[in-house]
Structure formats: structure tokens, C-alpha cells
mmCIF file of C-alpha atoms in Angstrom:
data_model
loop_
_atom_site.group_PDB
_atom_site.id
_atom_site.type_symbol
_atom_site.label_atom_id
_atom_site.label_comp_id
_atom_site.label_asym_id
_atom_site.label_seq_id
_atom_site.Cartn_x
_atom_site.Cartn_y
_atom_site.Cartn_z
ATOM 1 C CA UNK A 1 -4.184 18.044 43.293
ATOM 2 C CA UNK A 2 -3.569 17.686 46.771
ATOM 3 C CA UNK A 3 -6.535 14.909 47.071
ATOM 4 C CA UNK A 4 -5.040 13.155 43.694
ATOM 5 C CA UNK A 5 -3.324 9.678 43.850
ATOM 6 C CA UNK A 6 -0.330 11.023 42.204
ATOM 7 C CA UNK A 7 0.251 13.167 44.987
ATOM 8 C CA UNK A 8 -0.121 10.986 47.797
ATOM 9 C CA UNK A 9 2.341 8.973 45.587
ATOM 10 C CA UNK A 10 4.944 11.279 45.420
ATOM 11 C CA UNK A 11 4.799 12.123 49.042
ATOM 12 C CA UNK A 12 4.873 7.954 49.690
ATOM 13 C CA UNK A 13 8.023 8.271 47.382
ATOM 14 C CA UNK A 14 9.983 11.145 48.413
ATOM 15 C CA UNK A 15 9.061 10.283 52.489
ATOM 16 C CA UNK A 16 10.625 6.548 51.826
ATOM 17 C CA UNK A 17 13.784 7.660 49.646
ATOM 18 C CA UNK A 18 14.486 10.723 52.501
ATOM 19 C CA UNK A 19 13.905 8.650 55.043
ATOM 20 C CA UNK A 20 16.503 5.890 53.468
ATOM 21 C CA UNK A 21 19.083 8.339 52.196
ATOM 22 C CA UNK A 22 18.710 10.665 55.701
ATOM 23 C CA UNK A 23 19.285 7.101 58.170
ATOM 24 C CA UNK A 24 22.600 6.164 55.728
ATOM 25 C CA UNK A 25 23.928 10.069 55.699
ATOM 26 C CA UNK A 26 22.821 9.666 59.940
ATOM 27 C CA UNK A 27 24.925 6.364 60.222
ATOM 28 C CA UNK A 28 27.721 8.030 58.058
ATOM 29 C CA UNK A 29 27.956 10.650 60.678
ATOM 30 C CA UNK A 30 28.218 8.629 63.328
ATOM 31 C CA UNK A 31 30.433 6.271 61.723
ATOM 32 C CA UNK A 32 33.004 9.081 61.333
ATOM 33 C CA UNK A 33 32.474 10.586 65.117
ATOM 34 C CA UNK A 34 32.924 6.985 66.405
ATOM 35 C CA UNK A 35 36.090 6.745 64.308
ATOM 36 C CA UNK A 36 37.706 10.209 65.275
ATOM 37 C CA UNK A 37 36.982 9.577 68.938
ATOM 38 C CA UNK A 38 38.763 5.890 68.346
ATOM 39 C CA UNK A 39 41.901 7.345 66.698
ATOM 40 C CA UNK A 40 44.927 8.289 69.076
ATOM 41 C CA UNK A 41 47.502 10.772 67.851
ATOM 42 C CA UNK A 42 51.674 9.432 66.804
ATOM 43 C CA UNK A 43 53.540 11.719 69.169
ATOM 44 C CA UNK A 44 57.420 11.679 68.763
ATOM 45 C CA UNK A 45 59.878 13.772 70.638
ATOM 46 C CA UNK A 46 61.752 14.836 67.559
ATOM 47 C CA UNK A 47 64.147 18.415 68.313
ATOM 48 C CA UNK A 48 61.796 20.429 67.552
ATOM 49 C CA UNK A 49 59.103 18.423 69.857
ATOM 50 C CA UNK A 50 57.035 17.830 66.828
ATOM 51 C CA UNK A 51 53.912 15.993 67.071
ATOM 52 C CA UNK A 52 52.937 13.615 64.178
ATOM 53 C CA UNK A 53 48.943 12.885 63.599
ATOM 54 C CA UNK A 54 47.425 9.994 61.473
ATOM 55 C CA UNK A 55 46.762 11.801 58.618
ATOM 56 C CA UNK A 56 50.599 12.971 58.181
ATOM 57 C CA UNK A 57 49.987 16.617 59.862
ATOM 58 C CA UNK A 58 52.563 17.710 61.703
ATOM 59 C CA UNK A 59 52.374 19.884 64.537
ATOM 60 C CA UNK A 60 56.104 21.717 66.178
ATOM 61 C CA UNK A 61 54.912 22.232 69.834
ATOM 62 C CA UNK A 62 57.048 24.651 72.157
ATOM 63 C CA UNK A 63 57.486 21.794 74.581
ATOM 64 C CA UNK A 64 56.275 18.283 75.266
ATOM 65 C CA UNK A 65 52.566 18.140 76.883
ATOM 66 C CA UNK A 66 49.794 15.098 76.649
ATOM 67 C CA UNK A 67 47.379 17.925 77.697
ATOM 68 C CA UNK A 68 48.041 20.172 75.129
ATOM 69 C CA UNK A 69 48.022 17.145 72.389
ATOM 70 C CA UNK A 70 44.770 16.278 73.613
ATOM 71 C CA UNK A 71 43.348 19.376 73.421
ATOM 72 C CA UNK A 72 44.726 20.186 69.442
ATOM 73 C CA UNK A 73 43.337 16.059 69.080
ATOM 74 C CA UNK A 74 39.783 17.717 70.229
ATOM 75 C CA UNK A 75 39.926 20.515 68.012
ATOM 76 C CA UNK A 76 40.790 18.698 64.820
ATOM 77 C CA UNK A 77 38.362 15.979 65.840
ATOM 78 C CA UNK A 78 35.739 19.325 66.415
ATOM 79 C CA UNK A 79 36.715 20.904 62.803
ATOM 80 C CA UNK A 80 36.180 17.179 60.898
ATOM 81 C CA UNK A 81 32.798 16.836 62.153
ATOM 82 C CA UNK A 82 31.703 20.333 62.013
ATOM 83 C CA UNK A 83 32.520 20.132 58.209
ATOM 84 C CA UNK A 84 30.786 16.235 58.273
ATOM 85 C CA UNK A 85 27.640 17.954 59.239
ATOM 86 C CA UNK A 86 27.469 20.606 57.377
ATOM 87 C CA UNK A 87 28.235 18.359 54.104
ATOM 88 C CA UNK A 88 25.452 16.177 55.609
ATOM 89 C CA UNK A 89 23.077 18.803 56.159
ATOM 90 C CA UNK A 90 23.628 19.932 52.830
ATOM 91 C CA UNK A 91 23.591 16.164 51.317
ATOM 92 C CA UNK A 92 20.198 15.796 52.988
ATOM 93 C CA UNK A 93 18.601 19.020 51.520
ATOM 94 C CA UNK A 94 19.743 18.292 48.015
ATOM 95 C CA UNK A 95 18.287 15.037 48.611
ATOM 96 C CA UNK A 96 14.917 16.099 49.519
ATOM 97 C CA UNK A 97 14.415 17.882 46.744
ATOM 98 C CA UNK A 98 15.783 14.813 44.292
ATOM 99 C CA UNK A 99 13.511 12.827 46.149
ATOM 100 C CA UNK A 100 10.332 15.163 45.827
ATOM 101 C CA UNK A 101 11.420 15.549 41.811
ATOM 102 C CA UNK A 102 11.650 11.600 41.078
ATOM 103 C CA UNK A 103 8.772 10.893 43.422
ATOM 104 C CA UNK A 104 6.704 12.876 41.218
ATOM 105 C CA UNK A 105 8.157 11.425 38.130
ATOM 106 C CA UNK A 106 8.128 7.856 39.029
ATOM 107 C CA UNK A 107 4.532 8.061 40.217
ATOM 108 C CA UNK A 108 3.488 10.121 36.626
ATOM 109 C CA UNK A 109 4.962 7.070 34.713
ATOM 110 C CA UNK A 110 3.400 4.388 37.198
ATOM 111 C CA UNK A 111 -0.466 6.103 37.041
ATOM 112 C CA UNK A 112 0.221 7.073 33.441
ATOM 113 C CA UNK A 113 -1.446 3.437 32.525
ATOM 114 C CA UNK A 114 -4.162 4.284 34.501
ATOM 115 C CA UNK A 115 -4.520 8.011 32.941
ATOM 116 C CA UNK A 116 -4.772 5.979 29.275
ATOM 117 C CA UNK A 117 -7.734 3.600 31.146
ATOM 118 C CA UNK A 118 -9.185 6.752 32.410
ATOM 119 C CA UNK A 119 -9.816 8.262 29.098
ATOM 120 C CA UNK A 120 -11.112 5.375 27.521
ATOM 121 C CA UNK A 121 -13.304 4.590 30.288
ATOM 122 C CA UNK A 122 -14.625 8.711 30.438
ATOM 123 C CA UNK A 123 -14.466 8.256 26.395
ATOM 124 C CA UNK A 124 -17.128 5.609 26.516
ATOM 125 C CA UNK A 125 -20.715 5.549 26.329
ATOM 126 C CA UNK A 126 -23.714 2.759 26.171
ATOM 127 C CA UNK A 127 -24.144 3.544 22.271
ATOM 128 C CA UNK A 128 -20.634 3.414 21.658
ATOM 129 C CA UNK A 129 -18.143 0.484 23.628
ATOM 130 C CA UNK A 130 -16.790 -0.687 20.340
ATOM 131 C CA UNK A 131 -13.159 1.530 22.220
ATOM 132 C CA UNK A 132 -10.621 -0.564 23.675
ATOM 133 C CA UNK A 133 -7.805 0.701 25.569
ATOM 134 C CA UNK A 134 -5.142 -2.275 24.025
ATOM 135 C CA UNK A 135 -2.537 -1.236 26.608
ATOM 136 C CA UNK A 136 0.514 -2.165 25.588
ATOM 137 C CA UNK A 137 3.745 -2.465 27.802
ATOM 138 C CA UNK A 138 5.022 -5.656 30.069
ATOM 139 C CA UNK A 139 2.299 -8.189 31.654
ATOM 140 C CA UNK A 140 1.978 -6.388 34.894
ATOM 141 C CA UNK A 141 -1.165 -5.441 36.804
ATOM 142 C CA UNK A 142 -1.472 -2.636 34.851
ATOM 143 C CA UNK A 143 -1.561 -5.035 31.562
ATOM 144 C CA UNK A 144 -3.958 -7.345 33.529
ATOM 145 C CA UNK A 145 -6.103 -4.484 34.768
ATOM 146 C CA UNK A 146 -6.356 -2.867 31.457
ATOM 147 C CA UNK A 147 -6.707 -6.749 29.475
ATOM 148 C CA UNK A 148 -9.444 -6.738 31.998
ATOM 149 C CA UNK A 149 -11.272 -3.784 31.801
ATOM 150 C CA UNK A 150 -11.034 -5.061 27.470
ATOM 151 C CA UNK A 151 -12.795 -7.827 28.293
ATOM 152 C CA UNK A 152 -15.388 -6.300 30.252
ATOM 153 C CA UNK A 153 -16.046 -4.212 27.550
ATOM 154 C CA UNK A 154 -16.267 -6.688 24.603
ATOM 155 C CA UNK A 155 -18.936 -8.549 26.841
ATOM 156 C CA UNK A 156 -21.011 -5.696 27.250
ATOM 157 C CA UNK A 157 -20.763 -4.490 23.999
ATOM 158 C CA UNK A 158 -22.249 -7.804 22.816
ATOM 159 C CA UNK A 159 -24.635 -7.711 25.394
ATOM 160 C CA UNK A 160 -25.794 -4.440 24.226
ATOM 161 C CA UNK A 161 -26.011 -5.492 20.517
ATOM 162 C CA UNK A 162 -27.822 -8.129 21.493
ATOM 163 C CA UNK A 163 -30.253 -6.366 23.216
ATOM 164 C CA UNK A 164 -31.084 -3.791 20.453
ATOM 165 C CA UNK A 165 -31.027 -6.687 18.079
ATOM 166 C CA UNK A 166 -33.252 -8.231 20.628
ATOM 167 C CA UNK A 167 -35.841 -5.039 20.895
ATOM 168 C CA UNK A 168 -35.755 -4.361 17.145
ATOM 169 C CA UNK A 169 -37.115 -7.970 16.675
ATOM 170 C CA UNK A 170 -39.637 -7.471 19.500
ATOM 171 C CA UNK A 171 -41.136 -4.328 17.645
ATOM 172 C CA UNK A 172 -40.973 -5.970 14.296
ATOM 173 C CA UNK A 173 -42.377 -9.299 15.203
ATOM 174 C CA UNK A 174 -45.289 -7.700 17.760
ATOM 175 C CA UNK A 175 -45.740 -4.935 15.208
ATOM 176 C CA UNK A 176 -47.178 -7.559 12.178
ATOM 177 C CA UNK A 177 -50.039 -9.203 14.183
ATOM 178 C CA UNK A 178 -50.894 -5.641 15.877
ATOM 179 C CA UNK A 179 -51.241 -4.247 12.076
ATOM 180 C CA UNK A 180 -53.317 -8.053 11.361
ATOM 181 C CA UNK A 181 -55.404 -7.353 14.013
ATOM 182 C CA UNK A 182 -56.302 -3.748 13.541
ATOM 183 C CA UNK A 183 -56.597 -3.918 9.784
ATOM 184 C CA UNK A 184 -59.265 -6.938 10.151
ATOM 185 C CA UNK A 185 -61.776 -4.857 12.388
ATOM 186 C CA UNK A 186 -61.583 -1.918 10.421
ATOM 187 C CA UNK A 187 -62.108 -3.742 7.116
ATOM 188 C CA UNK A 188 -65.232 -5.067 8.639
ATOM 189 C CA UNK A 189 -66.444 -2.363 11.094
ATOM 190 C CA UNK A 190 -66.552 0.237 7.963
ATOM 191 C CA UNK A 191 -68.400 -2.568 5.784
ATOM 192 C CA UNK A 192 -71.844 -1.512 6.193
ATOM 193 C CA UNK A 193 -72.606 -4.427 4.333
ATOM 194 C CA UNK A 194 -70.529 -6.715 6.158
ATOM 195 C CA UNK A 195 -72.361 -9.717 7.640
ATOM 196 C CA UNK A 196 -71.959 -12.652 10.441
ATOM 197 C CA UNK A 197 -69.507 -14.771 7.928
ATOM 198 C CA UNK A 198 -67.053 -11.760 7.581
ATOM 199 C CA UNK A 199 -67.401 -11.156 10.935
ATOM 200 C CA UNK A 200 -66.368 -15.063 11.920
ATOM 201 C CA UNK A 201 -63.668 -15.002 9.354
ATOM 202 C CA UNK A 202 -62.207 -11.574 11.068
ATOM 203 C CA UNK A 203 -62.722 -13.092 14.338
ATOM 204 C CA UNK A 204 -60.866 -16.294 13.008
ATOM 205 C CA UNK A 205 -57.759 -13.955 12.210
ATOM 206 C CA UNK A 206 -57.883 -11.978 15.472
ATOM 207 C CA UNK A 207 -57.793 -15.023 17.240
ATOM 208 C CA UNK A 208 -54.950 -16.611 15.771
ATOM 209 C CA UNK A 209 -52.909 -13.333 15.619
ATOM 210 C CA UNK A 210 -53.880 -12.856 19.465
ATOM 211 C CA UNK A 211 -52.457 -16.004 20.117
ATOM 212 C CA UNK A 212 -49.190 -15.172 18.337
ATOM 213 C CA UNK A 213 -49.067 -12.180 20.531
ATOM 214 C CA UNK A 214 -49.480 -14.347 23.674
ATOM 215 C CA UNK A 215 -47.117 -17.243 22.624
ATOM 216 C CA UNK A 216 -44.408 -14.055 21.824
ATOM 217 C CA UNK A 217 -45.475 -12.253 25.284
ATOM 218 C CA UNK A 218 -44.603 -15.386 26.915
ATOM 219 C CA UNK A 219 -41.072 -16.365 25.273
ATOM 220 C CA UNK A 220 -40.677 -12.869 26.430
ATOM 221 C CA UNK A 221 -41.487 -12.958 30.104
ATOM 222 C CA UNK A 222 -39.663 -16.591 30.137
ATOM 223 C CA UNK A 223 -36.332 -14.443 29.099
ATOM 224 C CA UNK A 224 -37.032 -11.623 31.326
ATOM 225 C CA UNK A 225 -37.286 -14.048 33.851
ATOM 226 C CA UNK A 226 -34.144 -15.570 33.252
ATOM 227 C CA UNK A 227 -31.988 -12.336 32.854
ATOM 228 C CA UNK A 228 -33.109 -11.138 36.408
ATOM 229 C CA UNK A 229 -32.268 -13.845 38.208
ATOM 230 C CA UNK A 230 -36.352 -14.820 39.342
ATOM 231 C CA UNK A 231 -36.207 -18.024 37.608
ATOM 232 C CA UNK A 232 -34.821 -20.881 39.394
ATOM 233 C CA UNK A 233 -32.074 -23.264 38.087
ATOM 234 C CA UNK A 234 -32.872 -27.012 38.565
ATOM 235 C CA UNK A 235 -31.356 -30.074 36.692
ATOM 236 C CA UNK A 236 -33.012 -30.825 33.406
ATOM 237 C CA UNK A 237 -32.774 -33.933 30.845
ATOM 238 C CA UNK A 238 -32.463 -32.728 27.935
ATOM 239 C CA UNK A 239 -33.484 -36.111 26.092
ATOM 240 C CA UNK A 240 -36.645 -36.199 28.304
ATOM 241 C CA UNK A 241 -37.810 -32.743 26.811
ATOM 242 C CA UNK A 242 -37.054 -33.558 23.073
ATOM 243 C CA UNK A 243 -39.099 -36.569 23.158
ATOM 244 C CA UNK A 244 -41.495 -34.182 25.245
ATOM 245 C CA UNK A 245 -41.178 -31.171 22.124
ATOM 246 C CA UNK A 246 -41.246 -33.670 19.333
ATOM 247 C CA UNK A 247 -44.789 -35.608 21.074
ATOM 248 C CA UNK A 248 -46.297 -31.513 20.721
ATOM 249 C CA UNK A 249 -45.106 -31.186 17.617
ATOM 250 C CA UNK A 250 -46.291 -34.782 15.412
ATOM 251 C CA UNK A 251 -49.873 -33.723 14.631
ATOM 252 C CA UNK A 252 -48.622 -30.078 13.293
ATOM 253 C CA UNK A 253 -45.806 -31.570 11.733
ATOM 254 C CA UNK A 254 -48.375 -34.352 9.706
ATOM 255 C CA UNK A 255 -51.130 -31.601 8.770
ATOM 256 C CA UNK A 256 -48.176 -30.186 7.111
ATOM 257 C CA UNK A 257 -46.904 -33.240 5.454
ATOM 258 C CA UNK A 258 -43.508 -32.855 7.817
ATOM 259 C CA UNK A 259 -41.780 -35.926 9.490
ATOM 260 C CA UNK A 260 -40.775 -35.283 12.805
ATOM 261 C CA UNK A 261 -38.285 -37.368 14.563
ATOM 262 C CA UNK A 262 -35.978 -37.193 17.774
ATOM 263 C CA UNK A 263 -32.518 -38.090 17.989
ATOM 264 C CA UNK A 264 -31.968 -37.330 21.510
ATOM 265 C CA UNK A 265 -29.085 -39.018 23.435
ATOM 266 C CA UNK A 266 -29.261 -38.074 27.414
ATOM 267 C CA UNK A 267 -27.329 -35.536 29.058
ATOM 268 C CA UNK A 268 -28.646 -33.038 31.703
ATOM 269 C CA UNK A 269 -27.843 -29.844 32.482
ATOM 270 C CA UNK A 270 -28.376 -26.950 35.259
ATOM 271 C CA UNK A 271 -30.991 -24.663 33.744
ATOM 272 C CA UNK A 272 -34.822 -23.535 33.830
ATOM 273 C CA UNK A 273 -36.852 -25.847 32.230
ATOM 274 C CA UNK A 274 -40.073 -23.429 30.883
ATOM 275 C CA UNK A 275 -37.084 -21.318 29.159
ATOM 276 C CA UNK A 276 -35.246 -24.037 27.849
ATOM 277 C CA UNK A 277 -38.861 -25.701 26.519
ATOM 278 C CA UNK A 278 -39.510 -22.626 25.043
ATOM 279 C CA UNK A 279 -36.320 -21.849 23.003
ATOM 280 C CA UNK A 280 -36.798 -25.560 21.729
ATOM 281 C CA UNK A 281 -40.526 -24.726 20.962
ATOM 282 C CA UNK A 282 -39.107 -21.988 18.520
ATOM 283 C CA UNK A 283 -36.198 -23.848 16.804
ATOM 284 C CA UNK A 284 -39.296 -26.005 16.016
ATOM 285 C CA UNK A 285 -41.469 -23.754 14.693
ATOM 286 C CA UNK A 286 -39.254 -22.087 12.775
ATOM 287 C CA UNK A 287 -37.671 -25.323 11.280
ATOM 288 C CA UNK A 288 -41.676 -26.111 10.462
ATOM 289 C CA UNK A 289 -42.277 -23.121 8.625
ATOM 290 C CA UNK A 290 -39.689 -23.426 6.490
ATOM 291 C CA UNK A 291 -39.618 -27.512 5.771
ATOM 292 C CA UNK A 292 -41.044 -28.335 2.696
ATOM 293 C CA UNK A 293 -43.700 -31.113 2.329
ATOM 294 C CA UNK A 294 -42.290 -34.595 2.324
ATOM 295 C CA UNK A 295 -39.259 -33.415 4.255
ATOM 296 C CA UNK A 296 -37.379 -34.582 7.500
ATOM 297 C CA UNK A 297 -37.051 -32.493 10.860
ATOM 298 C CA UNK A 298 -34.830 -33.701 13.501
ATOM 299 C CA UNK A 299 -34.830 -32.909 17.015
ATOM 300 C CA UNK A 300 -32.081 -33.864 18.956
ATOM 301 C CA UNK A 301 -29.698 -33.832 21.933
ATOM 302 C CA UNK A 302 -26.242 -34.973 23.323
ATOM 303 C CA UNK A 303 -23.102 -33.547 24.874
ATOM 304 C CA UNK A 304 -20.383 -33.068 23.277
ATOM 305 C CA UNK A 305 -16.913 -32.743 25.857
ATOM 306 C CA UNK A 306 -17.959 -30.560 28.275
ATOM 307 C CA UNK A 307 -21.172 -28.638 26.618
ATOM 308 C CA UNK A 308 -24.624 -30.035 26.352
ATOM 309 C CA UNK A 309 -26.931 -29.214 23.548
ATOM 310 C CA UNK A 310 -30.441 -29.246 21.827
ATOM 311 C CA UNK A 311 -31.081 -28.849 18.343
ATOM 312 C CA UNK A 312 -33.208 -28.812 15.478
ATOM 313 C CA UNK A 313 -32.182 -29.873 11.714
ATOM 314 C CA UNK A 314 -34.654 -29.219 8.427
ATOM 315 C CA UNK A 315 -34.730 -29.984 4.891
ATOM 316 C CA UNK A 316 -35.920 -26.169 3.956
ATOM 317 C CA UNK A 317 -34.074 -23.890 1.474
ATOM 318 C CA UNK A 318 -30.964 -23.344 3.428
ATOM 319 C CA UNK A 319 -29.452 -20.900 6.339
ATOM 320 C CA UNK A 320 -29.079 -17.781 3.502
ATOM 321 C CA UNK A 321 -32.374 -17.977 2.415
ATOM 322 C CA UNK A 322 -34.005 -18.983 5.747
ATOM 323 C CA UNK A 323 -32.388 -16.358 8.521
ATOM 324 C CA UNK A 324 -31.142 -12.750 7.066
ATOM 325 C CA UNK A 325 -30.015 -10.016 9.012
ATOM 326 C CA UNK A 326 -33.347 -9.963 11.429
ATOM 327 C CA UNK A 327 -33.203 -13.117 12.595
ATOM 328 C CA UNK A 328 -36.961 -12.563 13.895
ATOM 329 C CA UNK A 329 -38.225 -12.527 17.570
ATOM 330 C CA UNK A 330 -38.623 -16.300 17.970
ATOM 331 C CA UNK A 331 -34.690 -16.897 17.680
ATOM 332 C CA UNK A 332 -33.942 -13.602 19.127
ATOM 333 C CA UNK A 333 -35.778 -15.217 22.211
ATOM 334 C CA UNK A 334 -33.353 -18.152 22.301
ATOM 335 C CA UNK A 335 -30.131 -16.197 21.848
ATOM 336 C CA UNK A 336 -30.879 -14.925 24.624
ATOM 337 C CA UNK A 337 -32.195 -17.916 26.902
ATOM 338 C CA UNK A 338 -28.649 -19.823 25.544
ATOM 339 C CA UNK A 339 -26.847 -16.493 26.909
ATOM 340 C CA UNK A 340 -28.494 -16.575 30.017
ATOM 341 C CA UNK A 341 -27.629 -20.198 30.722
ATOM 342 C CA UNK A 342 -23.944 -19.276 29.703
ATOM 343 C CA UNK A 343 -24.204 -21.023 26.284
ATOM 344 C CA UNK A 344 -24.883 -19.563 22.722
ATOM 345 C CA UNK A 345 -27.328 -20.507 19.861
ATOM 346 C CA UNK A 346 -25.043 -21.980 16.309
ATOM 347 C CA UNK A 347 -26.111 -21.940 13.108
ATOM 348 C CA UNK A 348 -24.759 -24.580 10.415
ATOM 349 C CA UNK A 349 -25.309 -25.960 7.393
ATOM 350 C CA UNK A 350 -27.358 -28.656 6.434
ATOM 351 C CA UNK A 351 -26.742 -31.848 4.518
ATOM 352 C CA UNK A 352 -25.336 -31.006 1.142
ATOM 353 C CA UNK A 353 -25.909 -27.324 1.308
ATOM 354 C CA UNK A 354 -29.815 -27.901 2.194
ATOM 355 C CA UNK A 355 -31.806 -27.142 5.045
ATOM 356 C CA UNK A 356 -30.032 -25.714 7.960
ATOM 357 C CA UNK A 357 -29.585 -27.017 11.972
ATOM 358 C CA UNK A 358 -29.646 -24.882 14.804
ATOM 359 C CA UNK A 359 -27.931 -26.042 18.027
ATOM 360 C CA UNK A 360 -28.578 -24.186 21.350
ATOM 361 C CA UNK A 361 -25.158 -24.973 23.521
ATOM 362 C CA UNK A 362 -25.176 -25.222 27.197
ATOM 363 C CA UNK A 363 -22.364 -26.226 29.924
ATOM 364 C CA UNK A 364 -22.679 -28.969 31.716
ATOM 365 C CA UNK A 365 -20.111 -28.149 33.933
ATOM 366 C CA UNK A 366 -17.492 -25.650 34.818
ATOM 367 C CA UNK A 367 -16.160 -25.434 31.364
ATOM 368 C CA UNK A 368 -13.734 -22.246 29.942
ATOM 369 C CA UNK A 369 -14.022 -23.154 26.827
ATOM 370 C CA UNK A 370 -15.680 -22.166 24.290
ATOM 371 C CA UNK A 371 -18.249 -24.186 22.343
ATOM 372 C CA UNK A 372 -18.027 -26.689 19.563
ATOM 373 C CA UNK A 373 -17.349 -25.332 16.145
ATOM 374 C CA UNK A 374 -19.374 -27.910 14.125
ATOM 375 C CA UNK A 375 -22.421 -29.226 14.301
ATOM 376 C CA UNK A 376 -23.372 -32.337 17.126
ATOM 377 C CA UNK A 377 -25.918 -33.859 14.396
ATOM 378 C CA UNK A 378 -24.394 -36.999 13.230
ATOM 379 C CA UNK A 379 -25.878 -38.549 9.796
ATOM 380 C CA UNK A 380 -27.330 -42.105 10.205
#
């Protein structure tokens, strides 16, 4: 108690209103001596040599003497101040204790805001910051501290989702080509008959699932490289690597019977290039996979106000069908690589309900707002 804020509060408190109220009660005093010693007496030599004060008191004196008017002057003055102090004595005791009492209450209702933060704050833990503490009361720095500390909150609790959406899709996704893998040389190591073809058809699969593993392992160190700071920022154009992606991309795209086009416009941005490249990589892939033969993917880029952006549209079966509730590891990856830039990764819509674009945002500039509701793809 002694060591608590509220104490030292109501100390602060009750020290500033005594101090006030004993300095006025102080000048009161001496207001009142300076006045007495000021004020001279009405004498009159009436018959019965009666001596008139101020205040209407009379006093009959046996005869006439300014020595013994002075002296009864001295003694009333004596009397008036003797009863001054002991009113102000009393005046400042009373108010000591007043001031100790609303000290303590003012500071309660002043730290009661931060009380309510308190428990919210002791409330809360890393599985759980879905609590807000919605103070409510006048926009003061308690409002602003609490709106604050609200804030704070909501960001980490989306940070956290997105992290255990982000590890559940690392398990799933690593889990598959693991299972591949391990299923392929078992099949053939407990074939006794098995010969060299089964063995270069396993290898074939182990080889292409191993790869899968390393292009995942790497999407993964690219993020873990941008979320502790070890990857440098430098200024990339964002045109120059969708012409870049799209060059990759035209010989898969053919064996597949895919067109693949870009439809960048230039714009660059503060970022790390091998991250961005990569979160392009797997909008790519992804829009591959699902593009049907004979269809159109476009790879593009722009800015739109103060947010640049790169983006990939397809001709598959549409968002619903294409991206559930496990979005997979590949877009899990750029989620976070557009959060890490300060951006976000949109979904929309494709052209009459088919096929669906997905637009990494990025700012390219000091920009509070947030990004563009609709998608930068213009039809030409």
C-alpha cells in the first residue's frame, strides 16, 4: 500500500490542498493581527468618562487615562487573536483530514481507469487477446491510453492468428511430400521383386517431392528473414520483376496449355527483393495449378494512390472453389511477406464470377491508409 501509486497520490493531494488551505488560513491570521494593530479606539469624555470602541463596546472608566485605554485596546486586541488562532488551528486540523479523505478519493477515481486496464491486461493471455478493455468515459489520456493499449491488442491478436494459421499450413503442406516420400521407399524397399524401373520411378517421385520441400524450406527462410529484421530493404521495380516472373514462368505455363502474359505498369517500392520474388513465384504457381487449358493468366503491377502492388489473375474455377479455409503454405508464405513489408495480400473476384486475382499491396510511401478495396486489374 504504502509503495502503491494511489498512495503517493493521495499524499501529492492532501500535501498540495493543506499546504493551499494552511497559507490562506496563515494570511487570514495575519490579515486580522495587521488590522487590530491598525485600528485606534473612539474615546469620548461623556459623564461617566465612557470610552467608545469600533465595534460599539462601551467601556465606563473611573477617570480619563490614554494609558489605561491602551492597555484594555491590548487586551481586546490579545482576546480576538487568541480566539483567531485557535479557530485557525482548529480550521487547519479539520482540513487535514478533508484533505487526506478527498486525496484518497480523487486519486481512486483518477487510477480507477487504470485498475479496469490492469485487469484486462492481467486477464490476457497469448491464446486468448480477443479482450478489449473499450474504456468508456471523456477523450482524455486515460481514453487515449486505453484506445491504445486496444489497438495494440487487435494487432497482435492478428499477428498471432496469423501465425498459427501460418504453422498449421507449414505442417500440412511439409507433412504431404514427407508422407510421398516415405510411402515410395517403403513400397519399393519391401518389394522383393521390385526392380531398377520401380526403383527410377520412386526415385523420380522423391526427387520432385524433395524439391517441393526445398522450394517450401526456402519461402520459409525468405519470411523468417524478413520478420527478424536480417533482410535488407532496397528499392525494387516492381514492373522489372513481373516481366522477370512471367520470362520463368512461359515454358511451364505452354507445357500446360496456359497463356501467360504481364500487365505490369512501373512503380517501385522499398522492400527485399528475394521475398517479394518469391511471394510472386507462389501467386503464380498457384494461379497455374488451378488455370484450365486454353486459359489466360495475368501478371501484373501498378500503384494505385499511395500503395503499390503485384498481382496475379486466372481463368480457374473461382476464389470458393480455389482457396477454403487452409489457404495452403504457398499463400500463407505471402501473407506474411505483404505483412512484413506493411501491406496485405487481397483476394477478389474474377471476370464474371470466374477465376480469381490475388493482389499483394505494398506502400510506397508513408501512407495511413488502408489499402484499396477493389481490385487494380483493369480489363482491356
Amino acid at each position: 500500500m504504502w509503495q502503491s501509486i494511489r498512495f503517493r497520490l493521495s499524499v501529492q493531494y492532501s500535501a498540495l490542498v493543506f499546504g493551499l488551505g494552511g497559507a490562506l488560513l496563515g494570511l487570514v491570521y495575519l490579515a486580522v493581527q495587521m488590522g487590530l494593530d491598525s485600528q485606534e479606539m473612539m474615546t469620548h469624555l461623556w459623564e461617566g468618562r465612557v470610552v467608545a470602541l469600533d465595534g460599539g463596546r462601551t467601556f465606563t472608566l473611573p477617570h480619563y487615562d490614554e494609558a489605561e485605554v491602551e492597555a484594555i485596546e491590548t487586551i481586546y486586541n490579545g482576546i480576538v487573536l487568541e480566539k483567531v488562532a485557535q479557530y485557525t488551528l482548529i480550521a487547519i486540523a479539520v482540513l487535514f483530514l478533508l484533505s487526506i479523505v478527498i486525496g484518497w478519493i480523487m486519486s481512486g477515481r483518477v487510477l480507477k481507469p487504470v485498475g479496469e486496464i490492469t485487469g484486462v491486461a492481467r486477464e490476457i493471455q497469448a491464446s486468448d487477446l480477443s479482450r478489449r478493455i473499450a474504456l468508456t468515459g471523456p477523450d482524455d489520456e486515460l481514453k487515449r491510453l486505453a484506445d491504445t493499449f486496444d489497438e495494440m491488442l487487435e494487432r497482435l491478436d492478428t499477428a498471432f492468428s496469423s501465425q498459427r494459421q501460418f504453422l498449421a499450413d507449414t505442417s500440412h503442406d511439409l507433412r504431404t511430400p514427407l508422407a510421398v516420400i516415405r510411402s515410395n521407399i517403403e513400397l519399393v524397399a519391401d518389394d522383393p521383386e521390385a526392380d531398377m524401373d520401380d526403383w527410377l520411378q520412386a526415385g523420380g517421385v522423391i526427387r520432385r517431392n524433395a524439391e517441393r520441400m526445398s522450394e517450401m524450406i526456402a519461402g520459409l527462410l525468405a519470411t523468417a528473414r524478413m520478420q527478424t529484421g536480417q533482410a535488407q530493404a532496397i528499392q525494387v521495380d516492381l514492373a522489372e520483376l513481373v516481366a522477370a516472373k512471367v520470362s520463368d514462368f512461359t515454358l511451364i505455363a505452354e507445357d500446360e496449355g496456359i497463356d501467360i502474359v504481364a500487365r505490369a505498369a512501373p512503380v517501385t517500392v522499398s522492400g527485399v527483393e528475394v521475398a517479394l520474388d518469391r511471394a510472386l513465384s507462389n501467386l503464380i504457381e498457384n494461379a497455374l495449378k488451378v488455370a484450365p487449358a486454353g486459359s489466360l493468366v495475368e501478371v501484373g503491377s501498378g500503384k494505385v494512390g499511395d500503395w503499390g502492388w503485384i498481382g496475379v489473375r486466372d481463368e480457374g474455377p473461382g476464389l470458393p472453389a480455389t482457396y477454403g479455409d487452409r489457404i495452403g503454405l504457398g499463400l500463407s508464405i505471402v501473407t506474411q511477406i505483404a505483412q512484413s513489408h506493411g501491406g496485405s495480400l487481397a483476394s477478389f473476384a474474377g471476370r464474371r464470377g470466374a477465376g480469381t486475382t490475388m493482389v499483394v499491396w505494398i506502400p510506397s510511401g508513408d501512407t495511413g491508409d488502408e489499402p484499396p478495396g477493389t481490385s487494380p486489374f483493369t480489363d482491356t
